[in-house]
Coordinates of C-alpha atoms and ligand atoms in Angstrom, one line a residue:
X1 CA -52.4 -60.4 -27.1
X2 CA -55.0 -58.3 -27.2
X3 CA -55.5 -55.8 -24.7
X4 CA -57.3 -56.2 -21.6
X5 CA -60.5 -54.9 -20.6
X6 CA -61.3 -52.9 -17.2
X7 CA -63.9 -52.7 -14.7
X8 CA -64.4 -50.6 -11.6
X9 CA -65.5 -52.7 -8.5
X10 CA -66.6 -51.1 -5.3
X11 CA -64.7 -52.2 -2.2
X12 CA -67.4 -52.1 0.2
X13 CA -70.1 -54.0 -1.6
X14 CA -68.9 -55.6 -4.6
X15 CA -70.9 -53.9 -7.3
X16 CA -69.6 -53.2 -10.9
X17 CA -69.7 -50.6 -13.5
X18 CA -67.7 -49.8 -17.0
X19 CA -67.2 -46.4 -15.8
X20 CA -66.1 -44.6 -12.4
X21 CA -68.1 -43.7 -10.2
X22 CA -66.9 -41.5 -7.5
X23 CA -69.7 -42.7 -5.3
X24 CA -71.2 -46.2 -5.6
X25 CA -74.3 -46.4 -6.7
X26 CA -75.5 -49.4 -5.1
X27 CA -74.1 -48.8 -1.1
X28 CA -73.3 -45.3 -1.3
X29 CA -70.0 -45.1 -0.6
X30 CA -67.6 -42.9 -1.7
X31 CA -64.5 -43.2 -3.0
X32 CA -64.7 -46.9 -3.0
X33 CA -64.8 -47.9 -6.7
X34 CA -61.4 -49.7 -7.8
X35 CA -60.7 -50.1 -11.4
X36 CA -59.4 -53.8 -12.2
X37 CA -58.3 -55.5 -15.0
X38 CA -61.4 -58.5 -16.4
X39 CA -60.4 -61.7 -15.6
X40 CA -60.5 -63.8 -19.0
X41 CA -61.1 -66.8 -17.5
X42 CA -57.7 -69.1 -16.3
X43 CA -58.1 -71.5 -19.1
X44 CA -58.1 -68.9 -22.0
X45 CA -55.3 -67.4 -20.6
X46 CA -53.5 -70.1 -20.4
X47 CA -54.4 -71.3 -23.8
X48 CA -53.0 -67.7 -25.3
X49 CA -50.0 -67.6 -23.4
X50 CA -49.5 -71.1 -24.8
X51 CA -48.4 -72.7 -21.6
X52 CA -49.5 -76.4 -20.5
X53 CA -52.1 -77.8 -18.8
X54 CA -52.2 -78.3 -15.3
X55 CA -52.5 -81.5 -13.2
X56 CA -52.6 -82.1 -9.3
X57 CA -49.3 -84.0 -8.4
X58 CA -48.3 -86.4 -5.9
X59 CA -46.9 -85.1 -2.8
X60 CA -43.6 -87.4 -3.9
X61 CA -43.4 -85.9 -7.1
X62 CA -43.0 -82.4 -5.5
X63 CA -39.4 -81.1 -5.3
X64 CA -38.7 -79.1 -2.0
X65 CA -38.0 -75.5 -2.1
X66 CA -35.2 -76.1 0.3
X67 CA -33.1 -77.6 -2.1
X68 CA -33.4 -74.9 -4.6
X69 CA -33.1 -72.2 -2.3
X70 CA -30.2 -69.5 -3.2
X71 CA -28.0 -68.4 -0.8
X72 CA -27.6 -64.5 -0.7
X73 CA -24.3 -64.1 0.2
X74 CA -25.3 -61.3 3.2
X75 CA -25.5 -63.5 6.3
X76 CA -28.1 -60.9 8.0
X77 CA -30.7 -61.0 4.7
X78 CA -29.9 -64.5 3.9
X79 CA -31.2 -65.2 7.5
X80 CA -34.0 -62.8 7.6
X81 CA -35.5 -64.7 4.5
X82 CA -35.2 -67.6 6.0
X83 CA -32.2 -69.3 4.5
X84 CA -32.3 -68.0 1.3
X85 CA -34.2 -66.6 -2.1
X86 CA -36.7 -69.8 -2.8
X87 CA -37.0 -70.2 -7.2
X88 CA -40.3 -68.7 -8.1
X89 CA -41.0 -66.0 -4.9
X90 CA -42.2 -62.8 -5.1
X91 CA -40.4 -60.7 -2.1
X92 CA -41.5 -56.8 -1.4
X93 CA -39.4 -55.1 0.3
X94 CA -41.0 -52.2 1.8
X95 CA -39.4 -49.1 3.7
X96 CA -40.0 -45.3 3.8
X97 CA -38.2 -43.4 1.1
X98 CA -34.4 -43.1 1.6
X99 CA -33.7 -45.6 3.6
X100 CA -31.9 -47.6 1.8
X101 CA -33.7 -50.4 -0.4
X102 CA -32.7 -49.3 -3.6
X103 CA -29.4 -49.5 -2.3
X104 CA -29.4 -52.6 -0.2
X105 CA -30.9 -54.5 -3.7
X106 CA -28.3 -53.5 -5.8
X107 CA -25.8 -55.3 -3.2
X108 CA -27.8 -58.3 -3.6
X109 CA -28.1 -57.9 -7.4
X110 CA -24.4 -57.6 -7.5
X111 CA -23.2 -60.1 -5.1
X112 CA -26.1 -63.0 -6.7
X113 CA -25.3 -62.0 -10.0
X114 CA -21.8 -64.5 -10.3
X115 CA -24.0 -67.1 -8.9
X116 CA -27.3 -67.1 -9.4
X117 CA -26.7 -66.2 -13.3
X118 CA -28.1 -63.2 -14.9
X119 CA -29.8 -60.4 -12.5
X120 CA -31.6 -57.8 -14.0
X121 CA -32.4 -54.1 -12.1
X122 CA -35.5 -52.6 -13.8
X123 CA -35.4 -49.0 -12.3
X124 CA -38.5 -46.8 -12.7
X125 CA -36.9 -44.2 -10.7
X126 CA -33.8 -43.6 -11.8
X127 CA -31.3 -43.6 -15.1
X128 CA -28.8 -46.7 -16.2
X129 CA -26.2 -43.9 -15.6
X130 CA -27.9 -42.8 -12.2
X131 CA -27.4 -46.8 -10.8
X132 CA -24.3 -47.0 -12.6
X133 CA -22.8 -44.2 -10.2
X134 CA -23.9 -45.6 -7.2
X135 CA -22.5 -49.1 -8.6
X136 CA -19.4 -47.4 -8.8
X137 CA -19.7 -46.1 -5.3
X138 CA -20.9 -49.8 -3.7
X139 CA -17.2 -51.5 -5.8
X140 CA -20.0 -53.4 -7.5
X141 CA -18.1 -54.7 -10.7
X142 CA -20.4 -57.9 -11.6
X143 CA -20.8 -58.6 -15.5
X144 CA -23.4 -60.6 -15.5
X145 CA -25.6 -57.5 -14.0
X146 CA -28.3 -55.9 -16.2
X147 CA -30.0 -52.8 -15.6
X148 CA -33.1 -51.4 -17.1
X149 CA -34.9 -48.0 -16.5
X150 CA -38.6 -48.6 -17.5
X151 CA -41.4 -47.2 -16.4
X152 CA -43.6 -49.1 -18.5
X153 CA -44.2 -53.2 -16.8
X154 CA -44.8 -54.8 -20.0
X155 CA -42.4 -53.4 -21.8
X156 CA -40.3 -54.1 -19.1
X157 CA -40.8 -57.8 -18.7
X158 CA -40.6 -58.0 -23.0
X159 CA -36.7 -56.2 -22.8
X160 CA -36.3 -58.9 -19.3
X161 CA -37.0 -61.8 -21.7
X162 CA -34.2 -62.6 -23.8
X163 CA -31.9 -62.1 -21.1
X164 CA -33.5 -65.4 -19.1
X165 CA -32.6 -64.0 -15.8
X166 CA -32.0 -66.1 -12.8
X167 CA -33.4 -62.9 -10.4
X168 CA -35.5 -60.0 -11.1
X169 CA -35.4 -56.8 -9.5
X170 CA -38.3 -54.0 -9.9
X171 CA -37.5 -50.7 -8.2
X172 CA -40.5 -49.5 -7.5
X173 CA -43.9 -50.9 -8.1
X174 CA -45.5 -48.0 -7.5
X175 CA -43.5 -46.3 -10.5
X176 CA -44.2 -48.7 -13.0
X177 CA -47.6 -48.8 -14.9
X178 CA -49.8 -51.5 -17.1
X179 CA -50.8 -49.8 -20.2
X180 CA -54.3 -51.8 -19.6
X181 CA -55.5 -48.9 -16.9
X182 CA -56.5 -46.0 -17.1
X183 CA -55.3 -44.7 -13.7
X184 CA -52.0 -43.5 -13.0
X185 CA -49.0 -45.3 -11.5
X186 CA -49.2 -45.6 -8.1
X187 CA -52.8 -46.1 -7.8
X188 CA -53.9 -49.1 -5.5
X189 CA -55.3 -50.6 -9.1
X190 CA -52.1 -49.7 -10.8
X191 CA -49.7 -51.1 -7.8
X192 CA -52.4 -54.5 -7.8
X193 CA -52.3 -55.0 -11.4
X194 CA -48.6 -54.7 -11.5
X195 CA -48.0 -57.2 -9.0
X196 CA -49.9 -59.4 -10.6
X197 CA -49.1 -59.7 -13.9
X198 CA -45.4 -60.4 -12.2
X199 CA -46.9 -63.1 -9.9
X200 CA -47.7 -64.2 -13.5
X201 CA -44.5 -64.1 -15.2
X202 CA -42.8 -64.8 -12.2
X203 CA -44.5 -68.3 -11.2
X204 CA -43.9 -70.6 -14.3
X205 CA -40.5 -69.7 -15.1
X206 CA -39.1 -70.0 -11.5
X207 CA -37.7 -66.8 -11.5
X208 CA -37.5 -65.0 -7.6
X209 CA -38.4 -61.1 -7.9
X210 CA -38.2 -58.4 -5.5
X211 CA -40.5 -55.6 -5.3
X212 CA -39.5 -52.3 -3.7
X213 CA -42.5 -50.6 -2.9
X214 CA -42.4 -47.1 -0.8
X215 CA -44.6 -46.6 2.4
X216 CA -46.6 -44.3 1.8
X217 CA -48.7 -41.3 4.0
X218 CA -52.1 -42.1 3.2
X219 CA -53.2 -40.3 -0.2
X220 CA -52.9 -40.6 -3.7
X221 CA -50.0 -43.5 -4.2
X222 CA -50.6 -46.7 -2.3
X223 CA -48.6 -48.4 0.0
X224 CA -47.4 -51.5 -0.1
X225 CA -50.1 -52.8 2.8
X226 CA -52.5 -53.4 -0.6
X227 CA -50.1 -56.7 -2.0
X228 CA -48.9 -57.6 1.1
X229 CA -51.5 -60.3 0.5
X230 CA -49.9 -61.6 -2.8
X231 CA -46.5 -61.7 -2.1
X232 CA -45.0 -64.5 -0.7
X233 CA -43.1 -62.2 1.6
X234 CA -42.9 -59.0 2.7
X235 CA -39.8 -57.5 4.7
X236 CA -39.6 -54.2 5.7
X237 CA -36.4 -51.7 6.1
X238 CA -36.7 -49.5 9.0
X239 CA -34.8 -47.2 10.7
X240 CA -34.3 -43.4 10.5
X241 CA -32.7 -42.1 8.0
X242 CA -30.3 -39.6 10.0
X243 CA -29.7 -42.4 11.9
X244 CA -26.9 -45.1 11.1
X245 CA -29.1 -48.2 11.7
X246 CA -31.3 -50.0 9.7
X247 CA -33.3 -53.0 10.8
X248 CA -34.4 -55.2 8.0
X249 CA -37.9 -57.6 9.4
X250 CA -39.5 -60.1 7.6
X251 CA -43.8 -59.4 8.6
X252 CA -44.7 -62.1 6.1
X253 CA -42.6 -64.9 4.8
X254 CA -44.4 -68.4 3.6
X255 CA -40.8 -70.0 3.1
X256 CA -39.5 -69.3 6.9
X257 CA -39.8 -67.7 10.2
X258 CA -41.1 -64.1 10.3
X259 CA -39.4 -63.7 14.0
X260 CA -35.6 -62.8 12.6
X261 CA -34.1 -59.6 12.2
X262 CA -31.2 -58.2 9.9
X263 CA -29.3 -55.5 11.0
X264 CA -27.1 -53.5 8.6
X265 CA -25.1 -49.6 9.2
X266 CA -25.7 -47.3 6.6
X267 CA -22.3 -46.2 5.5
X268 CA -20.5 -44.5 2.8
X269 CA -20.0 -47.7 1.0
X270 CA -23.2 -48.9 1.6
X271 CA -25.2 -51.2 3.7
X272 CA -23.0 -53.1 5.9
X273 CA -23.9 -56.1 8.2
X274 CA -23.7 -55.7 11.5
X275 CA -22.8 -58.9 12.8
X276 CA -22.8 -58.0 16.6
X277 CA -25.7 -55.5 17.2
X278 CA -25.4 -55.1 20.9
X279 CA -21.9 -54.1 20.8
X280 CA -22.8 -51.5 17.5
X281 CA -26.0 -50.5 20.1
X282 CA -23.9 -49.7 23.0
X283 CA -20.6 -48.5 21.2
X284 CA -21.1 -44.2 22.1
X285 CA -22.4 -44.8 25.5
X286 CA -20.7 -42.8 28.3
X287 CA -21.3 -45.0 31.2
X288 CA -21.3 -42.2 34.2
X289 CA -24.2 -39.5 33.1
X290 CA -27.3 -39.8 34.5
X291 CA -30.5 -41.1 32.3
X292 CA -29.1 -43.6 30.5
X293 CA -30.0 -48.0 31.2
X294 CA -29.2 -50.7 29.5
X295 CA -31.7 -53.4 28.5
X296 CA -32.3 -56.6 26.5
X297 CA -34.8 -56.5 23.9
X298 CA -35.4 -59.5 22.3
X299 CA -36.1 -59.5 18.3
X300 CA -37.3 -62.6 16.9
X301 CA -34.8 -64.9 18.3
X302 CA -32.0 -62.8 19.1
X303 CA -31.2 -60.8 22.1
X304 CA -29.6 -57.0 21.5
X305 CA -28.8 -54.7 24.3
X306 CA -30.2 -51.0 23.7
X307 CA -29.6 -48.4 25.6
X308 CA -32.2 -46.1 26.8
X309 CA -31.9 -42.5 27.4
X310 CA -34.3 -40.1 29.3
X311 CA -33.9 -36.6 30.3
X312 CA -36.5 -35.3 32.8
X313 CA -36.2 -31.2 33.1
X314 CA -38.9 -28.8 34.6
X315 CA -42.1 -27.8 32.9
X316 CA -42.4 -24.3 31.9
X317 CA -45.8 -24.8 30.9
X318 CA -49.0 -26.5 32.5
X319 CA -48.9 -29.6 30.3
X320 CA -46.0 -30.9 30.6
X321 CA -44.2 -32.9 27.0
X322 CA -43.9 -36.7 27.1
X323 CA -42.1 -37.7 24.1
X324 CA -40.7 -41.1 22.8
X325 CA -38.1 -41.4 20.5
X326 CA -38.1 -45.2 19.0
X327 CA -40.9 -46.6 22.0
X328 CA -44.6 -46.1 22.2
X329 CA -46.1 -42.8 23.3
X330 CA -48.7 -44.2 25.4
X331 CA -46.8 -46.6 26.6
X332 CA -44.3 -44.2 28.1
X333 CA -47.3 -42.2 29.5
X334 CA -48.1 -45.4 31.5
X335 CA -45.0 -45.5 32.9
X336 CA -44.7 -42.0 33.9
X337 CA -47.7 -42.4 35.6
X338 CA -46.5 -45.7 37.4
X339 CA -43.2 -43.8 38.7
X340 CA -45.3 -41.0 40.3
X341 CA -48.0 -43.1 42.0
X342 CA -46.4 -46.4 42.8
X343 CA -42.5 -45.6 42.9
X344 CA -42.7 -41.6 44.5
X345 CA -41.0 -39.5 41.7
X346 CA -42.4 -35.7 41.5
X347 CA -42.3 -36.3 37.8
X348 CA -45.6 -34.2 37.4
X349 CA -43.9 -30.6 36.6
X350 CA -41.8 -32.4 34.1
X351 CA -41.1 -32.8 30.7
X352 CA -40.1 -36.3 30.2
X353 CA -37.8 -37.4 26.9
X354 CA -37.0 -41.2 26.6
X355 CA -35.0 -41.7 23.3
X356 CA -34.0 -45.5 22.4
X357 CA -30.3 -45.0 20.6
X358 CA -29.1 -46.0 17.5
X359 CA -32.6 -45.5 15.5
X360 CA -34.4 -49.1 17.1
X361 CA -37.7 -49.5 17.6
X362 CA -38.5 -51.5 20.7
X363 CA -42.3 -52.8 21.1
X364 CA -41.1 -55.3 23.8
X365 CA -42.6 -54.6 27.2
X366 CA -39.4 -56.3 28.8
X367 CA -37.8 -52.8 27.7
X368 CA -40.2 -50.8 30.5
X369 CA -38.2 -51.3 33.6
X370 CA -34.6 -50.3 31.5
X371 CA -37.3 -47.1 30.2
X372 CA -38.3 -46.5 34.0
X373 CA -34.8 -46.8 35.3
X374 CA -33.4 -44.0 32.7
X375 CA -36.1 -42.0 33.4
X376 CA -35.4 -42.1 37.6
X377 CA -31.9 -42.0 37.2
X378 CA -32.4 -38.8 35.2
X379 CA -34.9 -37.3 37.4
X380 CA -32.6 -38.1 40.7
X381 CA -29.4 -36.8 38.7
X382 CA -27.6 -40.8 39.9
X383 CA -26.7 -42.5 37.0
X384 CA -26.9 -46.1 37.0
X385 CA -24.1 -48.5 37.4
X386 CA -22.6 -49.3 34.1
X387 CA -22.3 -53.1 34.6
X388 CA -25.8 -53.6 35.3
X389 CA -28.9 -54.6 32.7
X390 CA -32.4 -54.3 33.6
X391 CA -34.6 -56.4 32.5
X392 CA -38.1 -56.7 33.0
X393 CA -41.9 -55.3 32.4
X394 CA -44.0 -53.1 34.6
X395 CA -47.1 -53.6 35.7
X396 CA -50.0 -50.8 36.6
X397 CA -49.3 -51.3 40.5
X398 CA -45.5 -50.7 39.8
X399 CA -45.0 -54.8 40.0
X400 CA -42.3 -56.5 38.0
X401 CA -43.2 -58.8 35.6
X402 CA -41.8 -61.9 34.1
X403 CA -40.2 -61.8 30.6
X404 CA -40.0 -64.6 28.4
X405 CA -36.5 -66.4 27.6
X406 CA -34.5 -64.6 30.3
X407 CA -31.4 -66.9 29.7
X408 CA -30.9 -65.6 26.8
X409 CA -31.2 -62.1 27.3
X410 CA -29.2 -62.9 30.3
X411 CA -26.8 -64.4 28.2
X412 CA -26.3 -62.3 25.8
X413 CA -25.5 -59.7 28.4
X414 CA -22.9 -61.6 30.0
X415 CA -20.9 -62.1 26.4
X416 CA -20.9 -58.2 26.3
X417 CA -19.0 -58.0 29.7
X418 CA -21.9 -56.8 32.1
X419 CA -21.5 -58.1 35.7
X420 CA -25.4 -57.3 37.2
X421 CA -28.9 -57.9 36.3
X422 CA -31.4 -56.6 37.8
X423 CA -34.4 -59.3 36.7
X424 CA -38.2 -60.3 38.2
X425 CA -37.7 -62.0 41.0
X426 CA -39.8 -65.4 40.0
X427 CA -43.0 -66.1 41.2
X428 CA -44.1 -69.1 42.8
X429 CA -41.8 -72.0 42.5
X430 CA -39.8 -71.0 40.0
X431 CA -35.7 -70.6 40.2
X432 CA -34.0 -67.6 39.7
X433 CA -31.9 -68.2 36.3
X434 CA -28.7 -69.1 36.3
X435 CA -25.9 -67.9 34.0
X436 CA -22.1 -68.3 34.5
X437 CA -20.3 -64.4 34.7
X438 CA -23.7 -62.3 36.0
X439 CA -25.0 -62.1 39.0
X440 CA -28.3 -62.3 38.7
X441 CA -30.5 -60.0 41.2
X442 CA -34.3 -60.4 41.6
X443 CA -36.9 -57.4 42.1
X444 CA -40.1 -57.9 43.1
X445 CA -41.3 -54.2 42.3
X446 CA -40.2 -51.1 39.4
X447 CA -39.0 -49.0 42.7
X448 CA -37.2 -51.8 44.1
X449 CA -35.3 -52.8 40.9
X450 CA -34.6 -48.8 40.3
X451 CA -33.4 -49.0 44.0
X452 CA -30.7 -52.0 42.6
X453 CA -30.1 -50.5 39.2
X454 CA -28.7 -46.8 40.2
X455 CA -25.5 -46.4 41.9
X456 CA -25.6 -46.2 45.7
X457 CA -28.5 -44.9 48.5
X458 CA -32.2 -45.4 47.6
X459 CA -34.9 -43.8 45.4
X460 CA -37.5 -41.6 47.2
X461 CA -39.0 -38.0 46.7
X462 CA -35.8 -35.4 46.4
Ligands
TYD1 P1 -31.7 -45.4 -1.4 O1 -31.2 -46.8 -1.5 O2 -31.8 -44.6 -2.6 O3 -33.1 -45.4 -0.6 P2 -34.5 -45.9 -1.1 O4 -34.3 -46.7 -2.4 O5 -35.1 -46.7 0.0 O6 -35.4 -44.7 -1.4 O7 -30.8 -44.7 -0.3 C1 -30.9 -43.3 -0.1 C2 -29.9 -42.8 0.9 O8 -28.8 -43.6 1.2 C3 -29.4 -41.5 0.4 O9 -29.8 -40.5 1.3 C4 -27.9 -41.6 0.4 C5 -27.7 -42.8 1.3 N1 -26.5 -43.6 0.8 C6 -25.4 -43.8 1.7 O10 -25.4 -43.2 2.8 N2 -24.4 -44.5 1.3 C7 -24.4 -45.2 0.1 O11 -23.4 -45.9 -0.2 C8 -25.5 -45.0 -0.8 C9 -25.5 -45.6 -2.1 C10 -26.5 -44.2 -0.4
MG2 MG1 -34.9 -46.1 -4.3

């Protein structure tokens, strides 16, 4: 096969050139000019990479993915890819650096590779001997496991060949390189390229393949928001990487449901499932101190009980520090200022800390009244009782407002062993839920659920 020629295409307007350009000379941007491989035309390529004609087929004719689908034997990433690894996908799995997917893919590798028949590991990171010791450390014995260090995709794929894998790992894409460009690996043309000339080995031989691609601080390498668009899915590992946790989310998936979560413990051995999350959430929490609350957060389908800490203290300076550990910023800066105006707290002079434990994110406004109720609790030194939940969003005028699918979260607090919610009290003519073991306790306001939520007297300026 001869070897492919490149062009540079500007981003902004389209325009192309042989040569780089560091400002377009047609719109004027800079920086915009992406080098990218020629396209030959899909019929000649075809023709050279002697594979058949295509033909529209009859919706009968078409198998169904489901069928084929493999089942990865880890319940939590079989579920977050929506049942299991469909023949033919490309899956990036994206996550900061040292978080874990290197690791968490070799589990897979080894516990597919019985079943699903030959798996092959291209590294471009590390040594065979490198993966080989942290084999040894995961207990991952499985023969029919191949690894590869490569840095170079073609070269790669040529060694991948003659093994006729049944799954295809490629650790990372933004180490590996086409010979065809001139830029280095990494680059957004580099990272494209790559992706697509698996796409194209990928596709016609059935063959699933993950991608690990590192997210990136804007600069020279490019993250894995530039193929997000190719793949079939995308799932990213987060979590912090002192922290035990990691939370595996599908944000793209075109063969199932991008609302499930996986959520795994970092351990010695590896990436363990965490089968009960709430309990793993709530499992160091000392129930008597004062800024800590317990609340539901829903993630994709499932309910898992966090607990939230704050610690108010007093200012030394003018400005005083608001920070957020796991929630929005700004969001806690609304809620500050909801406490001081609408519910009376002198929280002004303070420095306010709100840290969500365990290493979870929470983007769920039903998590602001269990934020507002830590944050109270610290600043009136009460703590809350410890077999009460708060559920429930806060509105600018200190209201509390509804949350979606409260029998859930209800019920997933009542399996855990808490006695009292402290919920929205329904609007109009709705009921209050109902769920056997809680008792259920409507607020119509932030202060009057605080009021419920900490252990005896009421809330009001010290
Ligand atoms: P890794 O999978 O290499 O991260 P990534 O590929 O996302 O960059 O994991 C790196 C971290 O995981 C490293 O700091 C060590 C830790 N680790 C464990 O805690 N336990 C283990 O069993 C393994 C293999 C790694
Ligand atoms: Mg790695």
């Amino acid at each position: 096969m001869s070897k492919a020629r490149t062009k540079f295409v500007c981003q902004n307007c389209g325009m192309e050139t042989p040569a780089y350009y560091g400002r377009c000379p047609q719109c004027g941007t800079w920086g915009s000019m992406v080098e990218t491989v020629e396209a030959r035309g899909p019929a000649r390529e075809r023709r050279e990479r002697g594979m058949p004609a295509t033909r529209p087929a009859r919706l009968s004719e078409v198998t169904s993915a489901e069928e084929r689908r493999k089942v990865v034997p880890i319940g939590e990433f079989n579920r977050v890819l929506g049942g299991g690894l469909v023949p033919g996908s490309l899956v990036l799995l994206g996550g900061d650096p040292g978080v874990g997917k290197s690791t968490l893919l070799l589990q897979v590798a080894g516990l597919l590779a019985p079943s699903a028949g030959p798996v092959v590991y291209v590294s471009a990171e590390e040594s065979t001997q490198q993966i080989k010791l942290r084999a040894d450390r995961l207990g991952i014995t499985a023969d029919d496991l191949y690894l590869l260090s490569e840095t170079n995709l073609e070269a790669a794929l040529d060694a991948v060949d003659p093994v006729k894998p049944g799954l295809l790992i490629v650790d990372s894409i933004q180490t590996v390189y086409l010979d065809d460009l001139t830029s280095a690996a990494g680059s957004v043309s580099q990272v494209r390229e790559c992706t697509a000339r698996l796409m194209q080995y990928a596709k016609p031989r059935h063959l699933p393949v993950f991608i690990v691609g590192h997210v990136t601080k804007e600069g020279a390498i490019a993250g894995p928001r530039v193929l997000e668009h190719m793949v079939d899915a995308v799932l990213y590992l987060e979590g912090e990487r002192y922290h035990q946790y990691r939370v595996l989310r599908a944000v793209k998936n075109r063969f199932g449901s991008t609302d499930e979560v996986g959520v795994f413990a970092m351990t010695g051995d590896g990436m363990q499932e965490v089968a009960n999350p709430s309990e793993a959430f709530l499992q160091e929490r000392s129930p008597d101190t004062h800024g800590s609350a317990v609340g539901v957060t829903l993630e994709g389908t499932r309910p898992i009980l966090v607990e939230v800490q704050a610690l108010t203290s007093n200012s030394a300076f003018g400005l005083p520090r608001r920070t957020a550990n796991g929630f929005d910023n700004n969001r806690l800066q609304m809620l500050v200022a909801v406490l001081s105006k609408r519910v009376g707290l002198g929280l002004g002079s303070q420095d306010i800390y709100v840290n969500i434990v365990g290493g979870l994110r929470i983007a769920e406004p039903a998590a602001d009244l269990a934020v507002v109720t830590a944050i109270a609790s610290s600043y009136r030194e009460r703590p809350v009782d410890p077999n009460t939940v708060v559920i429930g969003e806060v509105g600018l005028s200190g209201e509390l407002r509804s949350v979606n699918q409260i029998e859930r979260r209800l019920n997933e607090a009542s399996k855990l062993g808490f006695a009292r919610a402290v919920v929205p009290a329904p609007g109009g003519r709705r009921q209050l839920p109902k769920v056997s073991g809680i008792e259920v306790i409507p607020a119509a306001s932030a202060a009057e659920a605080i009021e419920m939520a900490l252990v005896h007297g009421p809330v009001g300026g010290s």
